[in-house]
mmCIF file with all atom_site columns, C-alpha atoms in Angstrom:
data_model
loop_
_atom_site.group_PDB
_atom_site.id
_atom_site.type_symbol
_atom_site.label_atom_id
_atom_site.label_alt_id
_atom_site.label_comp_id
_atom_site.label_asym_id
_atom_site.label_entity_id
_atom_site.label_seq_id
_atom_site.pdbx_PDB_ins_code
_atom_site.Cartn_x
_atom_site.Cartn_y
_atom_site.Cartn_z
_atom_site.occupancy
_atom_site.B_iso_or_equiv
_atom_site.pdbx_formal_charge
_atom_site.auth_seq_id
_atom_site.auth_comp_id
_atom_site.auth_asym_id
_atom_site.auth_atom_id
_atom_site.pdbx_PDB_model_num
ATOM 1   C CA . SER F 1 1   ? 0.000   0.000  0.000  1.00 76.00 ? 206 SER F CA 1
ATOM 2   C CA . ILE F 1 2   ? 0.990   3.628  -0.327 1.00 71.00 ? 207 ILE F CA 1
ATOM 3   C CA . THR F 1 3   ? 1.030   3.981  3.469  1.00 75.00 ? 208 THR F CA 1
ATOM 4   C CA . ALA F 1 4   ? 3.327   0.969  3.895  1.00 83.00 ? 209 ALA F CA 1
ATOM 5   C CA . ALA F 1 5   ? 5.624   2.352  1.181  1.00 82.00 ? 210 ALA F CA 1
ATOM 6   C CA . HIS F 1 6   ? 5.785   5.711  2.949  1.00 77.00 ? 211 HIS F CA 1
ATOM 7   C CA . ASP F 1 7   ? 6.665   4.024  6.258  1.00 84.00 ? 212 ASP F CA 1
ATOM 8   C CA . LEU F 1 8   ? 9.404   2.021  4.528  1.00 88.00 ? 213 LEU F CA 1
ATOM 9   C CA . ALA F 1 9   ? 10.813  5.201  2.971  1.00 84.00 ? 214 ALA F CA 1
ATOM 10  C CA . ASP F 1 10  ? 10.934  6.842  6.433  1.00 84.00 ? 215 ASP F CA 1
ATOM 11  C CA . ARG F 1 11  ? 12.781  3.832  7.894  1.00 88.00 ? 216 ARG F CA 1
ATOM 12  C CA . ILE F 1 12  ? 15.309  3.851  5.048  1.00 88.00 ? 217 ILE F CA 1
ATOM 13  C CA . GLU F 1 13  ? 16.047  7.555  5.602  1.00 85.00 ? 218 GLU F CA 1
ATOM 14  C CA . LYS F 1 14  ? 16.485  7.058  9.346  1.00 86.00 ? 219 LYS F CA 1
ATOM 15  C CA . GLU F 1 15  ? 18.767  4.035  8.925  1.00 88.00 ? 220 GLU F CA 1
ATOM 16  C CA . PHE F 1 16  ? 21.051  5.861  6.512  1.00 86.00 ? 221 PHE F CA 1
ATOM 17  C CA . ASP F 1 17  ? 21.072  8.912  8.782  1.00 84.00 ? 222 ASP F CA 1
ATOM 18  C CA . ALA F 1 18  ? 21.886  6.816  11.876 1.00 86.00 ? 223 ALA F CA 1
ATOM 19  C CA . GLU F 1 19  ? 24.793  5.151  10.084 1.00 83.00 ? 224 GLU F CA 1
ATOM 20  C CA . GLY F 1 20  ? 26.120  8.529  9.002  1.00 82.00 ? 225 GLY F CA 1
ATOM 21  C CA . ALA F 1 21  ? 26.765  7.133  5.545  1.00 70.00 ? 226 ALA F CA 1
ATOM 22  C CA . VAL F 1 22  ? 24.581  9.392  3.429  1.00 74.00 ? 227 VAL F CA 1
ATOM 23  C CA . ARG F 1 23  ? 22.001  12.079 4.029  1.00 76.00 ? 228 ARG F CA 1
ATOM 24  C CA . MET F 1 24  ? 19.134  11.176 1.746  1.00 79.00 ? 229 MET F CA 1
ATOM 25  C CA . THR F 1 25  ? 15.480  11.769 1.086  1.00 80.00 ? 230 THR F CA 1
ATOM 26  C CA . VAL F 1 26  ? 13.202  8.948  -0.014 1.00 78.00 ? 231 VAL F CA 1
ATOM 27  C CA . HIS F 1 27  ? 9.828   10.405 -0.803 1.00 69.00 ? 232 HIS F CA 1
ATOM 28  C CA . ILE F 1 28  ? 6.332   9.025  -1.251 1.00 70.00 ? 233 ILE F CA 1
ATOM 29  C CA . ASP F 1 29  ? 3.234   10.745 0.075  1.00 62.00 ? 234 ASP F CA 1
ATOM 30  C CA . PRO F 1 30  ? -0.097  9.065  0.851  1.00 62.00 ? 235 PRO F CA 1
ATOM 31  C CA . LEU F 1 31  ? -1.738  12.450 1.181  1.00 68.00 ? 236 LEU F CA 1
ATOM 32  C CA . VAL F 1 32  ? -5.391  13.364 1.026  1.00 70.00 ? 237 VAL F CA 1
ATOM 33  C CA . TYR F 1 33  ? -6.688  16.831 0.157  1.00 74.00 ? 238 TYR F CA 1
ATOM 34  C CA . GLY F 1 34  ? -10.265 18.007 -0.054 1.00 82.00 ? 239 GLY F CA 1
ATOM 35  C CA . ASP F 1 35  ? -11.441 16.058 2.991  1.00 82.00 ? 240 ASP F CA 1
ATOM 36  C CA . ALA F 1 36  ? -12.988 18.647 5.345  1.00 87.00 ? 241 ALA F CA 1
ATOM 37  C CA . ARG F 1 37  ? -11.901 16.942 8.590  1.00 88.00 ? 242 ARG F CA 1
ATOM 38  C CA . LEU F 1 38  ? -8.342  16.273 7.415  1.00 89.00 ? 243 LEU F CA 1
ATOM 39  C CA . ASP F 1 39  ? -7.975  19.767 5.976  1.00 93.00 ? 244 ASP F CA 1
ATOM 40  C CA . ALA F 1 40  ? -9.149  21.241 9.319  1.00 94.00 ? 245 ALA F CA 1
ATOM 41  C CA . LEU F 1 41  ? -6.634  19.118 11.250 1.00 94.00 ? 246 LEU F CA 1
ATOM 42  C CA . ARG F 1 42  ? -3.849  20.149 8.854  1.00 94.00 ? 247 ARG F CA 1
ATOM 43  C CA . ALA F 1 43  ? -4.799  23.819 9.314  1.00 96.00 ? 248 ALA F CA 1
ATOM 44  C CA . LEU F 1 44  ? -4.826  23.402 13.112 1.00 96.00 ? 249 LEU F CA 1
ATOM 45  C CA . ALA F 1 45  ? -1.337  21.892 13.077 1.00 97.00 ? 250 ALA F CA 1
ATOM 46  C CA . GLN F 1 46  ? 0.034   24.646 10.809 1.00 97.00 ? 251 GLN F CA 1
ATOM 47  C CA . GLU F 1 47  ? -1.631  27.323 12.963 1.00 97.00 ? 252 GLU F CA 1
ATOM 48  C CA . GLN F 1 48  ? 0.085   25.944 16.066 1.00 97.00 ? 253 GLN F CA 1
ATOM 49  C CA . ALA F 1 49  ? 3.405   25.751 14.192 1.00 97.00 ? 254 ALA F CA 1
ATOM 50  C CA . ASN F 1 50  ? 3.020   29.408 13.139 1.00 97.00 ? 255 ASN F CA 1
ATOM 51  C CA . LYS F 1 51  ? 2.665   30.392 16.814 1.00 96.00 ? 256 LYS F CA 1
ATOM 52  C CA . ILE F 1 52  ? 6.046   28.798 17.523 1.00 95.00 ? 257 ILE F CA 1
ATOM 53  C CA . SER F 1 53  ? 7.675   30.356 14.468 1.00 95.00 ? 258 SER F CA 1
ATOM 54  C CA . PRO F 1 54  ? 6.097   31.639 11.257 1.00 94.00 ? 259 PRO F CA 1
ATOM 55  C CA . GLU F 1 55  ? 9.051   30.104 9.397  1.00 94.00 ? 260 GLU F CA 1
ATOM 56  C CA . LEU F 1 56  ? 7.951   26.524 10.168 1.00 96.00 ? 261 LEU F CA 1
ATOM 57  C CA . LYS F 1 57  ? 6.314   24.786 7.208  1.00 95.00 ? 262 LYS F CA 1
ATOM 58  C CA . LEU F 1 58  ? 4.218   21.660 7.640  1.00 94.00 ? 263 LEU F CA 1
ATOM 59  C CA . HIS F 1 59  ? 4.180   18.957 4.970  1.00 89.00 ? 264 HIS F CA 1
ATOM 60  C CA . ASP F 1 60  ? 3.469   15.259 4.400  1.00 86.00 ? 265 ASP F CA 1
ATOM 61  C CA . PHE F 1 61  ? 0.460   15.459 6.719  1.00 91.00 ? 266 PHE F CA 1
ATOM 62  C CA . ARG F 1 62  ? -1.775  12.509 7.495  1.00 89.00 ? 267 ARG F CA 1
ATOM 63  C CA . ALA F 1 63  ? -4.056  11.493 10.356 1.00 90.00 ? 268 ALA F CA 1
ATOM 64  C CA . VAL F 1 64  ? -4.331  8.022  11.860 1.00 87.00 ? 269 VAL F CA 1
ATOM 65  C CA . GLY F 1 65  ? -6.814  6.981  14.486 1.00 83.00 ? 270 GLY F CA 1
ATOM 66  C CA . GLY F 1 66  ? -10.405 7.015  15.474 1.00 74.00 ? 271 GLY F CA 1
ATOM 67  C CA . ALA F 1 67  ? -13.002 8.412  17.822 1.00 77.00 ? 272 ALA F CA 1
ATOM 68  C CA . GLU F 1 68  ? -10.947 8.377  21.038 1.00 88.00 ? 273 GLU F CA 1
ATOM 69  C CA . GLN F 1 69  ? -7.605  9.630  19.741 1.00 92.00 ? 274 GLN F CA 1
ATOM 70  C CA . THR F 1 70  ? -6.152  10.719 16.422 1.00 93.00 ? 275 THR F CA 1
ATOM 71  C CA . ASN F 1 71  ? -2.435  10.848 15.697 1.00 94.00 ? 276 ASN F CA 1
ATOM 72  C CA . LEU F 1 72  ? -1.367  13.637 13.385 1.00 95.00 ? 277 LEU F CA 1
ATOM 73  C CA . VAL F 1 73  ? 1.713   12.432 11.536 1.00 93.00 ? 278 VAL F CA 1
ATOM 74  C CA . PHE F 1 74  ? 3.704   15.043 9.652  1.00 95.00 ? 279 PHE F CA 1
ATOM 75  C CA . GLU F 1 75  ? 7.007   16.720 9.005  1.00 94.00 ? 280 GLU F CA 1
ATOM 76  C CA . ILE F 1 76  ? 8.007   20.265 9.825  1.00 96.00 ? 281 ILE F CA 1
ATOM 77  C CA . ALA F 1 77  ? 10.568  22.079 7.720  1.00 95.00 ? 282 ALA F CA 1
ATOM 78  C CA . ALA F 1 78  ? 12.601  24.531 9.794  1.00 95.00 ? 283 ALA F CA 1
ATOM 79  C CA . PRO F 1 79  ? 15.240  26.871 8.377  1.00 94.00 ? 284 PRO F CA 1
ATOM 80  C CA . PHE F 1 80  ? 18.849  26.069 9.197  1.00 93.00 ? 285 PHE F CA 1
ATOM 81  C CA . ASP F 1 81  ? 19.186  29.326 11.153 1.00 92.00 ? 286 ASP F CA 1
ATOM 82  C CA . CYS F 1 82  ? 16.168  28.705 13.416 1.00 93.00 ? 287 CYS F CA 1
ATOM 83  C CA . LYS F 1 83  ? 17.342  29.180 17.017 1.00 93.00 ? 288 LYS F CA 1
ATOM 84  C CA . LEU F 1 84  ? 15.146  26.377 18.391 1.00 95.00 ? 289 LEU F CA 1
ATOM 85  C CA . SER F 1 85  ? 16.497  22.829 18.346 1.00 95.00 ? 290 SER F CA 1
ATOM 86  C CA . ASN F 1 86  ? 14.609  20.098 16.520 1.00 96.00 ? 291 ASN F CA 1
ATOM 87  C CA . ASP F 1 87  ? 13.582  18.638 19.889 1.00 96.00 ? 292 ASP F CA 1
ATOM 88  C CA . GLU F 1 88  ? 12.326  22.019 21.110 1.00 97.00 ? 293 GLU F CA 1
ATOM 89  C CA . ILE F 1 89  ? 10.269  22.519 17.943 1.00 97.00 ? 294 ILE F CA 1
ATOM 90  C CA . GLY F 1 90  ? 8.792   19.023 18.069 1.00 96.00 ? 295 GLY F CA 1
ATOM 91  C CA . SER F 1 91  ? 8.005   19.134 21.764 1.00 97.00 ? 296 SER F CA 1
ATOM 92  C CA . ALA F 1 92  ? 6.467   22.615 21.670 1.00 97.00 ? 297 ALA F CA 1
ATOM 93  C CA . LEU F 1 93  ? 4.317   21.746 18.666 1.00 97.00 ? 298 LEU F CA 1
ATOM 94  C CA . LYS F 1 94  ? 3.193   18.407 20.103 1.00 97.00 ? 299 LYS F CA 1
ATOM 95  C CA . ASN F 1 95  ? 2.173   20.142 23.358 1.00 97.00 ? 300 ASN F CA 1
ATOM 96  C CA . ALA F 1 96  ? 0.375   22.955 21.509 1.00 97.00 ? 301 ALA F CA 1
ATOM 97  C CA . ILE F 1 97  ? -1.640  20.488 19.440 1.00 97.00 ? 302 ILE F CA 1
ATOM 98  C CA . ARG F 1 98  ? -2.558  18.462 22.533 1.00 96.00 ? 303 ARG F CA 1
ATOM 99  C CA . LYS F 1 99  ? -3.607  21.666 24.321 1.00 97.00 ? 304 LYS F CA 1
ATOM 100 C CA . ALA F 1 100 ? -5.762  22.740 21.355 1.00 96.00 ? 305 ALA F CA 1
ATOM 101 C CA . ASP F 1 101 ? -7.512  19.354 21.341 1.00 95.00 ? 306 ASP F CA 1
ATOM 102 C CA . PRO F 1 102 ? -6.817  16.700 24.023 1.00 95.00 ? 307 PRO F CA 1
ATOM 103 C CA . HIS F 1 103 ? -7.958  13.964 21.597 1.00 95.00 ? 308 HIS F CA 1
ATOM 104 C CA . LEU F 1 104 ? -5.038  14.721 19.278 1.00 96.00 ? 309 LEU F CA 1
ATOM 105 C CA . ASP F 1 105 ? -1.456  13.576 19.500 1.00 96.00 ? 310 ASP F CA 1
ATOM 106 C CA . ALA F 1 106 ? 1.322   14.343 17.057 1.00 96.00 ? 311 ALA F CA 1
ATOM 107 C CA . VAL F 1 107 ? 4.146   12.329 15.562 1.00 95.00 ? 312 VAL F CA 1
ATOM 108 C CA . ILE F 1 108 ? 6.486   14.970 14.181 1.00 97.00 ? 313 ILE F CA 1
ATOM 109 C CA . THR F 1 109 ? 9.723   14.786 12.240 1.00 95.00 ? 314 THR F CA 1
ATOM 110 C CA . VAL F 1 110 ? 11.616  18.075 12.129 1.00 96.00 ? 315 VAL F CA 1
ATOM 111 C CA . GLU F 1 111 ? 13.809  18.657 9.103  1.00 93.00 ? 316 GLU F CA 1
ATOM 112 C CA . ARG F 1 112 ? 16.245  21.480 8.490  1.00 93.00 ? 317 ARG F CA 1
ATOM 113 C CA . GLN F 1 113 ? 15.929  23.033 5.047  1.00 87.00 ? 318 GLN F CA 1
ATOM 114 C CA . ASN F 1 114 ? 16.840  26.123 3.139  1.00 85.00 ? 319 ASN F CA 1
ATOM 115 C CA . LEU F 1 115 ? 13.406  27.766 3.013  1.00 72.00 ? 320 LEU F CA 1
ATOM 116 C CA . SER F 1 116 ? 14.410  30.899 1.118  1.00 67.00 ? 321 SER F CA 1
#
């Protein structure tokens, strides 16, 4: 499935990064647009990211879960010169999303990019 392929691509990137051999991007996106609920969740996550820093750009967004809890899974692009660490960005955004809606959790990967 597309979702399984995306998960495999993420694992490949992380393995190469952990080994320090090569910095690479393997990219496949099982993304849905035009779904009112998903679009609202995406907007909520980007709104919370903007409060941390307007330079943060959300991408590869998907939602997994059901009635009790939904995990928002996405990546945040942060500029290389952002003063916050990747952990600080991820933690602050995860907490902001949870505060906005206690039924939401976030699985966030922070990436440094040239956003100019």
